[in-house]
Short mmCIF file of C-alpha atoms in Angstrom, two decimals:
data_model
loop_
_atom_site.label_atom_id
_atom_site.label_comp_id
_atom_site.label_asym_id
_atom_site.label_seq_id
_atom_site.Cartn_x
_atom_site.Cartn_y
_atom_site.Cartn_z
CA MET A 1 -125.38 -54.92 -60.98
CA SER A 2 -126.76 -56.38 -57.77
CA ASN A 3 -124.99 -53.64 -55.76
CA ILE A 4 -126.85 -50.83 -57.51
CA VAL A 5 -129.61 -49.39 -55.33
CA ASP A 6 -132.64 -47.60 -56.72
CA SER A 7 -131.93 -43.89 -56.24
CA ASN A 8 -135.55 -43.40 -55.26
CA GLU A 9 -135.09 -45.58 -52.19
CA THR A 10 -132.00 -44.90 -50.12
CA GLU A 11 -129.17 -43.68 -52.28
CA GLY A 12 -128.68 -40.33 -53.99
CA ILE A 13 -126.45 -38.83 -56.63
CA ALA A 14 -123.01 -37.68 -55.46
CA GLY A 15 -123.95 -37.98 -51.81
CA HIS A 16 -127.38 -36.36 -51.98
CA GLY A 17 -130.78 -37.96 -52.03
CA SER A 18 -133.93 -38.96 -50.23
CA PHE A 19 -132.07 -40.45 -47.27
CA PHE A 20 -131.45 -36.86 -46.13
CA GLN A 21 -134.52 -36.15 -44.00
CA GLN A 22 -135.88 -33.03 -42.33
CA THR A 23 -134.73 -32.78 -38.71
CA ASN A 24 -137.82 -30.85 -37.66
CA LEU A 25 -135.81 -29.02 -35.01
CA SER A 26 -137.35 -26.05 -33.29
CA GLY A 27 -135.66 -22.68 -33.67
CA ALA A 28 -134.04 -23.04 -30.26
CA GLU A 29 -132.85 -26.58 -31.01
CA ALA A 30 -131.39 -25.55 -34.36
CA ALA A 31 -129.54 -22.65 -32.74
CA LYS A 32 -128.09 -24.99 -30.11
CA ALA A 33 -127.04 -27.50 -32.78
CA THR A 34 -125.02 -24.88 -34.66
CA GLU A 35 -123.66 -22.95 -31.69
CA TRP A 36 -120.23 -24.54 -32.11
CA VAL A 37 -119.91 -22.86 -35.52
CA ARG A 38 -120.48 -19.42 -34.01
CA LYS A 39 -117.87 -20.11 -31.36
CA HIS A 40 -115.32 -20.92 -34.04
CA VAL A 41 -116.35 -17.83 -35.97
CA ASP A 42 -116.08 -15.37 -33.11
CA LYS A 43 -112.98 -16.78 -31.43
CA ARG A 44 -110.69 -18.47 -33.88
CA THR A 45 -109.99 -21.58 -31.81
CA VAL A 46 -107.05 -23.11 -33.61
CA ASP A 47 -104.49 -24.84 -31.42
CA LEU A 48 -101.29 -23.02 -32.32
CA GLY A 49 -99.22 -25.17 -30.02
CA GLU A 50 -98.87 -28.52 -31.77
CA ARG A 51 -98.84 -27.83 -35.51
CA MET A 52 -97.82 -29.48 -38.74
CA ASP A 53 -94.46 -28.66 -40.29
CA ASP A 54 -94.06 -25.76 -42.68
CA ILE A 55 -94.03 -27.45 -46.09
CA ARG A 56 -91.53 -24.89 -47.37
CA ASP A 57 -88.85 -26.27 -45.04
CA HIS A 58 -89.13 -29.62 -46.81
CA MET A 59 -88.97 -27.91 -50.20
CA TRP A 60 -85.59 -26.40 -49.36
CA GLU A 61 -84.30 -29.86 -48.42
CA LEU A 62 -85.54 -31.40 -51.68
CA GLU A 63 -83.91 -28.61 -53.64
CA LYS A 64 -80.67 -29.04 -51.70
CA ASP A 65 -80.74 -32.74 -52.54
CA GLY A 66 -81.13 -31.90 -56.23
CA GLN A 67 -84.64 -33.36 -56.55
CA ILE A 68 -86.60 -30.20 -57.44
CA ILE A 69 -86.11 -26.56 -58.41
CA VAL A 70 -87.86 -23.97 -56.26
CA HIS A 71 -89.24 -20.98 -58.16
CA ARG A 72 -88.19 -18.31 -55.68
CA ILE A 73 -89.57 -14.88 -54.96
CA THR A 74 -86.63 -12.50 -55.33
CA ASP A 75 -86.03 -8.85 -54.52
CA ALA A 76 -86.91 -8.07 -58.15
CA HIS A 77 -90.47 -9.18 -57.39
CA LYS A 78 -90.63 -6.48 -54.68
CA PRO A 79 -92.29 -8.75 -52.14
CA ILE A 80 -94.17 -7.58 -49.05
CA GLU A 81 -94.15 -9.87 -46.03
CA VAL A 82 -97.36 -10.82 -44.24
CA GLN A 83 -98.28 -13.13 -41.36
CA THR A 84 -100.36 -16.27 -41.79
CA LEU A 85 -102.73 -17.87 -39.29
CA PHE A 86 -99.86 -19.84 -37.75
CA GLY A 87 -97.63 -16.79 -37.46
CA TRP A 88 -95.49 -17.86 -40.40
CA THR A 89 -94.07 -15.23 -42.72
CA LYS A 90 -95.35 -15.29 -46.28
CA LYS A 91 -93.83 -13.23 -49.08
CA VAL A 92 -96.29 -11.70 -51.53
CA PRO A 93 -94.67 -10.47 -54.77
CA THR A 94 -96.01 -7.18 -56.10
CA MET A 95 -94.18 -7.00 -59.46
CA GLN A 96 -93.25 -9.32 -62.34
CA LEU A 97 -96.43 -11.34 -62.06
CA TRP A 98 -97.75 -14.09 -64.35
CA HIS A 99 -101.55 -14.03 -64.41
CA HIS A 100 -103.09 -17.45 -63.87
CA LYS A 101 -106.65 -16.74 -65.02
CA SER A 102 -109.86 -18.33 -63.80
CA CYS A 103 -112.09 -20.17 -66.28
CA GLY A 104 -115.19 -19.06 -64.35
CA GLN A 105 -114.13 -15.43 -64.08
CA CYS A 106 -113.43 -15.10 -67.78
CA GLY A 107 -116.74 -16.78 -68.60
CA ASN A 108 -119.08 -15.31 -65.96
CA ILE A 109 -117.49 -12.25 -64.34
CA PRO A 110 -115.12 -10.67 -66.87
CA GLY A 111 -114.90 -7.41 -64.91
CA TYR A 112 -113.12 -9.37 -62.19
CA PRO A 113 -109.79 -9.96 -64.03
CA THR A 114 -110.22 -6.73 -66.02
CA SER A 115 -110.26 -4.70 -62.80
CA LEU A 116 -107.05 -6.40 -61.67
CA LEU A 117 -105.25 -5.61 -64.94
CA TRP A 118 -106.62 -2.07 -64.79
CA PHE A 119 -104.99 -1.56 -61.39
CA MET A 120 -101.64 -2.80 -62.63
CA ASN A 121 -101.80 -0.38 -65.54
CA LYS A 122 -102.81 2.43 -63.17
CA PHE A 123 -99.72 1.76 -61.08
CA GLY A 124 -97.61 2.13 -64.20
CA PHE A 125 -96.72 -1.54 -64.54
CA GLU A 126 -95.36 -2.31 -67.99
CA PRO A 127 -97.08 -5.29 -69.66
CA GLY A 128 -94.56 -7.87 -70.78
CA LYS A 129 -92.08 -6.73 -68.14
CA ASP A 130 -93.85 -6.04 -64.85
CA TYR A 131 -96.69 -8.48 -65.52
CA LEU A 132 -97.66 -11.00 -68.17
CA ASP A 133 -101.15 -12.11 -69.17
CA GLU A 134 -100.42 -14.79 -71.72
CA THR A 135 -102.65 -17.50 -73.13
CA ASP A 136 -100.39 -20.52 -72.58
CA GLN A 137 -102.30 -21.75 -69.54
CA THR A 138 -104.85 -24.45 -68.90
CA SER A 139 -107.62 -24.79 -66.34
CA CYS A 140 -106.40 -26.21 -63.04
CA THR A 141 -109.08 -28.97 -63.51
CA ALA A 142 -110.02 -28.80 -59.80
CA TRP A 143 -113.61 -28.04 -60.87
CA ASN A 144 -113.78 -31.58 -62.21
CA TYR A 145 -112.11 -33.02 -59.12
CA HIS A 146 -114.37 -31.33 -56.58
CA GLY A 147 -117.50 -31.45 -58.71
CA SER A 148 -117.47 -35.05 -59.88
CA GLY A 149 -114.71 -36.92 -58.08
CA ILE A 150 -113.48 -38.22 -61.46
CA GLY A 151 -110.10 -36.46 -61.22
CA ASN A 152 -107.19 -37.76 -59.19
CA VAL A 153 -104.16 -36.36 -57.41
CA GLU A 154 -101.72 -37.46 -60.12
CA SER A 155 -103.57 -35.61 -62.89
CA LEU A 156 -104.07 -32.53 -60.70
CA ALA A 157 -100.38 -32.48 -59.85
CA ALA A 158 -99.37 -32.83 -63.51
CA VAL A 159 -101.58 -29.88 -64.50
CA PHE A 160 -100.24 -27.83 -61.57
CA MET A 161 -96.62 -28.49 -62.55
CA ARG A 162 -97.34 -27.86 -66.25
CA ASN A 163 -98.87 -24.44 -65.60
CA PHE A 164 -96.25 -23.35 -63.11
CA HIS A 165 -93.43 -24.50 -65.39
CA GLN A 166 -94.88 -22.19 -68.03
CA ALA A 167 -94.89 -19.35 -65.51
CA TYR A 168 -91.25 -20.10 -64.68
CA ILE A 169 -90.00 -20.05 -68.29
CA SER A 170 -92.41 -17.40 -69.66
CA GLY A 171 -89.92 -14.56 -69.25
CA LYS A 172 -87.51 -16.07 -71.76
CA GLN A 173 -89.56 -15.12 -74.82
CA HIS A 174 -89.49 -11.53 -73.57
CA GLY A 175 -85.73 -11.44 -73.05
CA PHE A 176 -85.62 -12.24 -69.33
CA GLU A 177 -84.18 -15.05 -67.27
CA ALA A 178 -86.26 -18.02 -66.14
CA GLY A 179 -88.19 -17.17 -63.01
CA HIS A 180 -88.69 -13.52 -63.99
CA PHE A 181 -92.49 -13.79 -63.73
CA PHE A 182 -94.07 -15.29 -60.62
CA PRO A 183 -97.57 -16.83 -60.85
CA LEU A 184 -100.53 -14.89 -59.47
CA VAL A 185 -103.56 -17.18 -59.15
CA HIS A 186 -106.94 -15.51 -59.77
CA CYS A 187 -109.25 -18.32 -58.66
CA GLY A 188 -109.75 -19.40 -55.05
CA THR A 189 -110.37 -23.00 -56.11
CA SER A 190 -107.16 -23.13 -58.14
CA PHE A 191 -105.35 -21.51 -55.21
CA GLY A 192 -106.59 -24.06 -52.66
CA ASN A 193 -106.04 -26.95 -55.05
CA TYR A 194 -102.49 -25.93 -55.85
CA LYS A 195 -101.58 -25.51 -52.17
CA GLU A 196 -102.97 -28.95 -51.37
CA ILE A 197 -101.26 -30.58 -54.32
CA ARG A 198 -97.94 -28.89 -53.49
CA LYS A 199 -98.06 -30.56 -50.08
CA TYR A 200 -98.71 -33.95 -51.67
CA LEU A 201 -95.85 -33.49 -54.13
CA VAL A 202 -93.37 -32.47 -51.46
CA GLU A 203 -94.41 -35.24 -49.07
CA SER A 204 -94.66 -38.10 -51.58
CA ALA A 205 -91.60 -39.32 -53.47
CA GLU A 206 -93.83 -41.72 -55.42
CA LEU A 207 -96.08 -38.89 -56.63
CA ARG A 208 -93.06 -36.78 -57.62
CA GLU A 209 -91.65 -39.70 -59.60
CA ARG A 210 -94.91 -40.28 -61.49
CA VAL A 211 -95.46 -36.59 -62.23
CA THR A 212 -91.84 -36.15 -63.32
CA LYS A 213 -92.37 -38.86 -65.96
CA ILE A 214 -95.50 -37.11 -67.22
CA LEU A 215 -93.86 -33.69 -67.32
CA GLY A 216 -90.84 -35.19 -69.06
CA LYS A 217 -93.05 -36.39 -71.90
CA LEU A 218 -94.51 -32.87 -72.15
CA GLY A 219 -91.09 -31.22 -72.18
CA ARG A 220 -91.99 -29.43 -68.96
CA LEU A 221 -88.95 -30.15 -66.79
CA VAL A 222 -85.95 -27.92 -66.07
CA ASP A 223 -82.69 -29.90 -65.97
CA GLY A 224 -84.84 -32.99 -65.50
CA LYS A 225 -86.54 -31.58 -62.40
CA LEU A 226 -89.96 -30.35 -61.38
CA VAL A 227 -90.30 -26.62 -60.71
CA ILE A 228 -92.28 -25.97 -57.51
CA PRO A 229 -93.13 -22.40 -56.41
CA GLU A 230 -91.85 -21.01 -53.12
CA GLU A 231 -95.32 -19.57 -52.40
CA ILE A 232 -98.78 -20.01 -53.86
CA ILE A 233 -100.15 -16.46 -54.24
CA HIS A 234 -103.81 -15.51 -54.61
CA TYR A 235 -104.74 -12.27 -56.36
CA SER A 236 -106.55 -11.03 -53.21
CA GLU A 237 -103.24 -11.27 -51.35
CA TRP A 238 -101.76 -8.88 -53.92
CA VAL A 239 -104.73 -6.54 -53.38
CA HIS A 240 -104.23 -6.89 -49.61
CA VAL A 241 -100.59 -5.82 -49.65
CA MET A 242 -101.30 -3.06 -52.19
CA ARG A 243 -104.41 -1.76 -50.42
CA ASN A 244 -102.77 1.28 -48.86
CA ARG A 245 -101.26 2.33 -52.19
CA ILE A 246 -104.63 1.80 -53.85
CA ALA A 247 -106.30 4.05 -51.26
CA SER A 248 -103.62 6.73 -51.11
CA GLU A 249 -102.61 6.93 -54.77
CA LEU A 250 -105.68 5.96 -56.77
CA GLN A 251 -108.87 6.39 -54.77
CA THR A 252 -111.17 9.14 -56.08
CA VAL A 253 -114.56 8.14 -54.63
CA ASP A 254 -115.62 8.55 -51.00
CA VAL A 255 -117.08 5.21 -49.88
CA SER A 256 -117.45 6.02 -46.19
CA ASN A 257 -121.24 5.79 -46.57
CA ILE A 258 -121.10 2.28 -48.06
CA ARG A 259 -121.94 -0.69 -45.80
CA VAL A 260 -119.79 -3.64 -46.88
CA THR A 261 -120.07 -7.29 -45.91
CA MET A 262 -117.42 -9.85 -46.81
CA HIS A 263 -117.60 -13.48 -47.86
CA ALA A 264 -114.24 -15.24 -47.78
CA ALA A 265 -113.89 -18.30 -49.98
CA CYS A 266 -113.63 -21.68 -48.25
CA HIS A 267 -110.88 -22.64 -50.67
CA TYR A 268 -108.87 -19.63 -49.58
CA TYR A 269 -108.84 -19.98 -45.79
CA LYS A 270 -110.27 -23.43 -44.97
CA MET A 271 -108.03 -25.46 -47.29
CA VAL A 272 -104.41 -25.47 -46.07
CA HIS A 273 -105.59 -22.94 -43.52
CA GLU A 274 -102.11 -22.42 -42.06
CA ASP A 275 -101.23 -20.40 -45.19
CA ALA A 276 -104.13 -17.91 -45.05
CA ILE A 277 -103.31 -14.30 -44.12
CA TYR A 278 -104.60 -12.96 -40.80
CA ASP A 279 -104.05 -9.45 -39.48
CA PRO A 280 -104.97 -8.22 -35.96
CA SER A 281 -106.08 -4.90 -37.46
CA VAL A 282 -108.80 -6.63 -39.52
CA LEU A 283 -111.83 -7.67 -37.43
CA GLY A 284 -109.61 -8.41 -34.47
CA GLY A 285 -107.71 -11.10 -36.32
CA ASN A 286 -110.70 -13.44 -36.03
CA ARG A 287 -111.26 -13.38 -39.79
CA THR A 288 -108.84 -13.85 -42.66
CA ALA A 289 -107.66 -10.41 -43.74
CA VAL A 290 -107.99 -10.56 -47.53
CA GLY A 291 -110.95 -8.76 -49.05
CA SER A 292 -111.94 -7.16 -45.76
CA SER A 293 -108.66 -5.26 -45.54
CA VAL A 294 -109.09 -3.35 -48.81
CA ALA A 295 -112.63 -2.32 -47.86
CA LEU A 296 -111.25 -0.89 -44.61
CA ALA A 297 -108.36 0.82 -46.37
CA LEU A 298 -110.80 2.53 -48.74
CA GLY A 299 -112.78 3.81 -45.77
CA ALA A 300 -115.94 1.74 -46.21
CA GLN A 301 -118.00 0.51 -43.26
CA LEU A 302 -117.10 -3.18 -42.86
CA ILE A 303 -120.02 -4.92 -41.14
CA ASP A 304 -119.71 -8.37 -39.58
CA TYR A 305 -122.59 -10.86 -39.63
CA SER A 306 -123.39 -14.19 -37.98
CA THR A 307 -122.95 -16.48 -41.01
CA TRP A 308 -119.60 -15.08 -42.11
CA TYR A 309 -118.03 -18.53 -41.71
CA ASP A 310 -120.62 -20.30 -43.89
CA CYS A 311 -119.93 -21.54 -47.40
CA CYS A 312 -121.62 -19.58 -50.19
CA GLY A 313 -123.57 -22.74 -51.03
CA PHE A 314 -121.79 -23.54 -54.30
CA GLY A 315 -119.97 -26.60 -53.00
CA PHE A 316 -119.18 -27.88 -56.54
CA ARG A 317 -121.07 -31.14 -56.14
CA HIS A 318 -124.09 -29.34 -54.75
CA ILE A 319 -124.41 -27.13 -57.79
CA ILE A 320 -124.49 -30.24 -60.00
CA SER A 321 -126.67 -32.66 -58.06
CA GLU A 322 -128.71 -30.45 -55.73
CA ARG A 323 -128.93 -27.06 -57.38
CA GLU A 324 -131.94 -25.99 -55.34
CA PHE A 325 -129.96 -26.66 -52.18
CA THR A 326 -127.25 -24.32 -53.46
CA ARG A 327 -129.78 -21.63 -54.28
CA SER A 328 -131.67 -21.86 -51.01
CA PHE A 329 -128.46 -21.95 -48.99
CA THR A 330 -126.95 -18.87 -50.61
CA MET A 331 -130.23 -16.97 -50.29
CA ASP A 332 -131.08 -17.96 -46.73
CA ARG A 333 -127.66 -18.26 -45.10
CA LYS A 334 -125.81 -15.46 -46.87
CA ILE A 335 -127.91 -12.91 -48.77
CA ARG A 336 -130.80 -12.71 -46.29
CA VAL A 337 -128.47 -12.48 -43.29
CA ALA A 338 -126.31 -9.80 -44.90
CA ARG A 339 -129.43 -7.78 -45.66
CA GLU A 340 -131.22 -8.22 -42.34
CA GLU A 341 -128.29 -8.13 -39.92
CA ALA A 342 -125.92 -5.75 -41.69
CA ASN A 343 -128.24 -3.84 -44.04
CA ALA A 344 -125.44 -4.32 -46.54
CA ASP A 345 -125.03 -2.13 -49.60
CA VAL A 346 -122.75 -4.75 -51.13
CA MET A 347 -121.20 -8.13 -50.38
CA LEU A 348 -117.62 -8.65 -51.53
CA GLY A 349 -116.02 -11.95 -52.42
CA ILE A 350 -112.60 -13.20 -53.48
CA ASP A 351 -113.44 -16.27 -55.54
CA THR A 352 -115.11 -17.12 -58.82
CA GLY A 353 -117.55 -19.77 -57.58
CA CYS A 354 -118.68 -17.77 -54.56
CA ILE A 355 -119.42 -14.62 -56.52
CA THR A 356 -121.11 -16.53 -59.35
CA THR A 357 -123.33 -18.41 -56.88
CA MET A 358 -124.37 -15.41 -54.81
CA ASP A 359 -124.69 -13.09 -57.80
CA LYS A 360 -126.48 -15.31 -60.30
CA ASN A 361 -129.01 -17.02 -58.01
CA GLN A 362 -130.73 -14.13 -56.27
CA TRP A 363 -133.54 -14.13 -58.83
CA ILE A 364 -134.79 -17.44 -57.42
CA GLY A 365 -135.76 -15.74 -54.17
CA LYS A 366 -138.59 -13.87 -55.88
CA ALA A 367 -140.24 -17.18 -56.75
CA HIS A 368 -140.56 -17.83 -53.01
CA ASP A 369 -141.55 -14.29 -51.99
CA ASN A 370 -138.06 -13.65 -50.61
CA ASP A 371 -137.79 -10.18 -52.04
CA PHE A 372 -134.38 -9.20 -50.74
CA ALA A 373 -131.19 -8.65 -52.70
CA VAL A 374 -127.59 -7.55 -52.21
CA PRO A 375 -125.11 -6.53 -54.96
CA ILE A 376 -122.29 -9.07 -55.22
CA MET A 377 -118.84 -8.36 -56.63
CA ALA A 378 -115.16 -9.06 -56.05
CA ASP A 379 -113.07 -6.94 -53.70
CA VAL A 380 -110.97 -5.78 -56.66
CA GLN A 381 -114.09 -4.67 -58.56
CA PHE A 382 -115.29 -2.60 -55.60
CA ALA A 383 -111.81 -1.13 -55.23
CA ALA A 384 -111.75 -0.24 -58.93
CA LEU A 385 -115.10 1.56 -58.60
CA ALA A 386 -113.69 3.49 -55.63
CA CYS A 387 -110.78 4.51 -57.84
CA GLY A 388 -112.96 5.83 -60.64
CA ALA A 389 -113.05 2.84 -62.98
CA ASP A 390 -115.92 2.82 -65.46
CA PRO A 391 -118.75 0.60 -64.08
CA PHE A 392 -119.37 -0.91 -67.53
CA LYS A 393 -116.17 -0.71 -69.51
CA ILE A 394 -113.78 -1.86 -66.75
CA VAL A 395 -115.77 -3.30 -63.83
CA GLN A 396 -118.35 -4.73 -66.26
CA LEU A 397 -121.28 -4.77 -63.85
CA GLN A 398 -123.60 -5.37 -66.80
CA TRP A 399 -122.58 -9.02 -66.51
CA HIS A 400 -123.90 -9.23 -62.95
CA ALA A 401 -127.35 -10.54 -62.12
CA SER A 402 -127.52 -8.95 -58.67
CA PRO A 403 -128.75 -5.31 -58.62
CA CYS A 404 -125.73 -3.00 -58.73
CA GLU A 405 -127.47 0.19 -59.89
CA GLU A 406 -128.25 1.59 -56.44
CA LEU A 407 -124.73 0.91 -55.18
CA VAL A 408 -123.16 2.76 -58.13
CA GLU A 409 -125.52 5.70 -57.58
CA LYS A 410 -124.75 5.74 -53.84
CA MET A 411 -121.06 5.95 -54.72
CA GLY A 412 -121.79 9.16 -56.62
CA MET A 413 -121.82 7.80 -60.18
CA SER A 414 -124.72 7.89 -62.61
CA TRP A 415 -125.64 4.40 -63.80
CA THR A 416 -127.70 5.87 -66.65
CA GLU A 417 -124.89 8.08 -67.93
CA ALA A 418 -122.34 5.30 -67.59
CA LYS A 419 -124.61 3.05 -69.64
CA LYS A 420 -124.97 5.67 -72.37
CA THR A 421 -121.19 6.12 -72.51
CA PHE A 422 -120.70 2.37 -72.74
CA GLU A 423 -123.25 2.01 -75.53
CA ALA A 424 -121.40 4.71 -77.49
CA TYR A 425 -118.14 2.84 -76.83
CA LEU A 426 -119.67 -0.37 -78.23
CA LYS A 427 -120.46 1.51 -81.43
CA GLU A 428 -116.77 2.40 -81.69
CA VAL A 429 -115.78 -1.23 -81.14
CA GLU A 430 -118.26 -2.32 -83.80
CA ALA A 431 -116.62 0.15 -86.18
CA GLY A 432 -113.23 -1.44 -85.51
CA ASN A 433 -111.86 1.13 -83.07
CA ILE A 434 -110.84 -1.35 -80.42
CA GLU A 435 -109.12 -0.27 -77.21
CA TYR A 436 -107.04 -2.77 -75.26
CA LEU A 437 -106.02 -2.85 -71.60
CA TYR A 438 -103.30 -5.26 -72.63
CA ASN A 439 -101.54 -5.86 -75.93
CA PRO A 440 -102.74 -9.33 -77.00
CA GLU A 441 -99.60 -9.84 -79.08
CA LEU A 442 -97.62 -10.16 -75.84
CA ALA A 443 -99.12 -13.63 -75.51
CA LEU A 444 -97.11 -14.60 -78.57
CA GLY A 445 -93.82 -13.31 -77.24
CA ALA A 446 -93.99 -9.87 -78.79
CA SER A 447 -92.19 -7.06 -77.02
#
C-alpha cells in the first residue's frame, strides 16, 4: 500500500493525469516541435534497405517441419496481387470469404458491414458458397488489451487461433473442403492485432506450445496443429482490389463534385507497417492506398490535409481515462483541419474506432463554439452511396451523429424522400414482412 500515490498529486489513471502540464509553446514553437511529423507524412521516410524478415517465409518452414498448417489462398479464392510498403507481394482473395465482423461496427455503425454484404450480393456472390457471414465468431478481445492492459499475448493468440480455425473449417457444414472460406477481417483493430499476434506465434515456439494446449482443450486443432492464415486480410483491401469493378460495373451516381478527405486507421498502416498496401498512383505512394483508392476510382476529389498522419484521437485508453482529450483531439486535429484546409464534404475511414470517434463526438464542439462539422463514414459506405444504395436501408446513415444530409443531397439524392421510404419500410418490418440481405439460417449450416 505504501507504493500507491495519490492520483491528485503526481500519478494518473492509465498513464494520464495532472503530471501532464501545458507546454505554453508559441505557435511558431509548436510548429517547430511537430515538424518531424510533417516530414514523415509528406515523404515516407522508411529505410527500405535493412528490413526485418518476411514472416511468411518462416511460416512455410514451420509448415514444412510439420508444426503448423497454413490456411492458403488458392486460385479458387480468385486473389489479386498488390504491393506492400516494403515491396512485398500480398495476395488479396476476392471470393469465398468468411466475414470476421467487428463488435463496434455491429453496435455503432451497422451500415458499415451491411454495405459490404450489399456489394457482394450486387456482384452476384452466392451466400454460403462465395461468402459466409456466420455467427460462430468471438470478439478479437484487442479492445480489452489496448484499452486496459489486462489482456495478454497468450489469450490474444488463443482467441486469434480459435476464430481462424472456425474460418478454416466453416466450409465443411456447407459441403466444401476445409479452407474453402478465407477470413476477411472487418475491424482495423482486429486486423492489426492479428498481424502482430501472428508474428509472435511464428517467432515463439513457447507461445505456440502454450496456445496449442489451449486450442487442444477447445477442440480447435487440425491433426494436432494450429492453423495460421497465409495472409491477414482487411475488408478495405478487398474494396481496394475491387474498386475498378465497383466503379465500372455498379456506380450510378456522379461524385466528381464531392470533396473527400481520408483518415487511415493507425492499426491498419502503423502496426506491422510492412504489410500495409501502398500504390504509386494513390497520392504519390506517400499514403497507404486503401480507402483513398476507391474514392479516386469513383471519380471523387481526394483532398490531402496536413494532419493526415494523426490518430483520430480514440487511442483506446484515452477514450476510457481522458475522454475529453479524445474529443478535443478529434475535433481540433482532424475535423477542423479537414474543414478549413480541404473544405471537405466528407471524411472517409476504414476502421470502427476511428469512425465512431470522429462521427459521434462532433456535437461536443458546439459547447465550445467550434461550429464546424464534417460527415464521417466508411469508404465502403461512400462507395455504396455512389452505387445507388439506399442511404437508410443499406448505408444506414440514420445511425450517424455527424451531419450526412447535405452530402446525400449533393450526391443527387433526396434525404427527405429516402427517409419517407425508410419509414414505410419499417412499417412493413413491423408487420412481419422482413427482407434479408443474407439468409440467417446459413449461420446454422443450412444450404
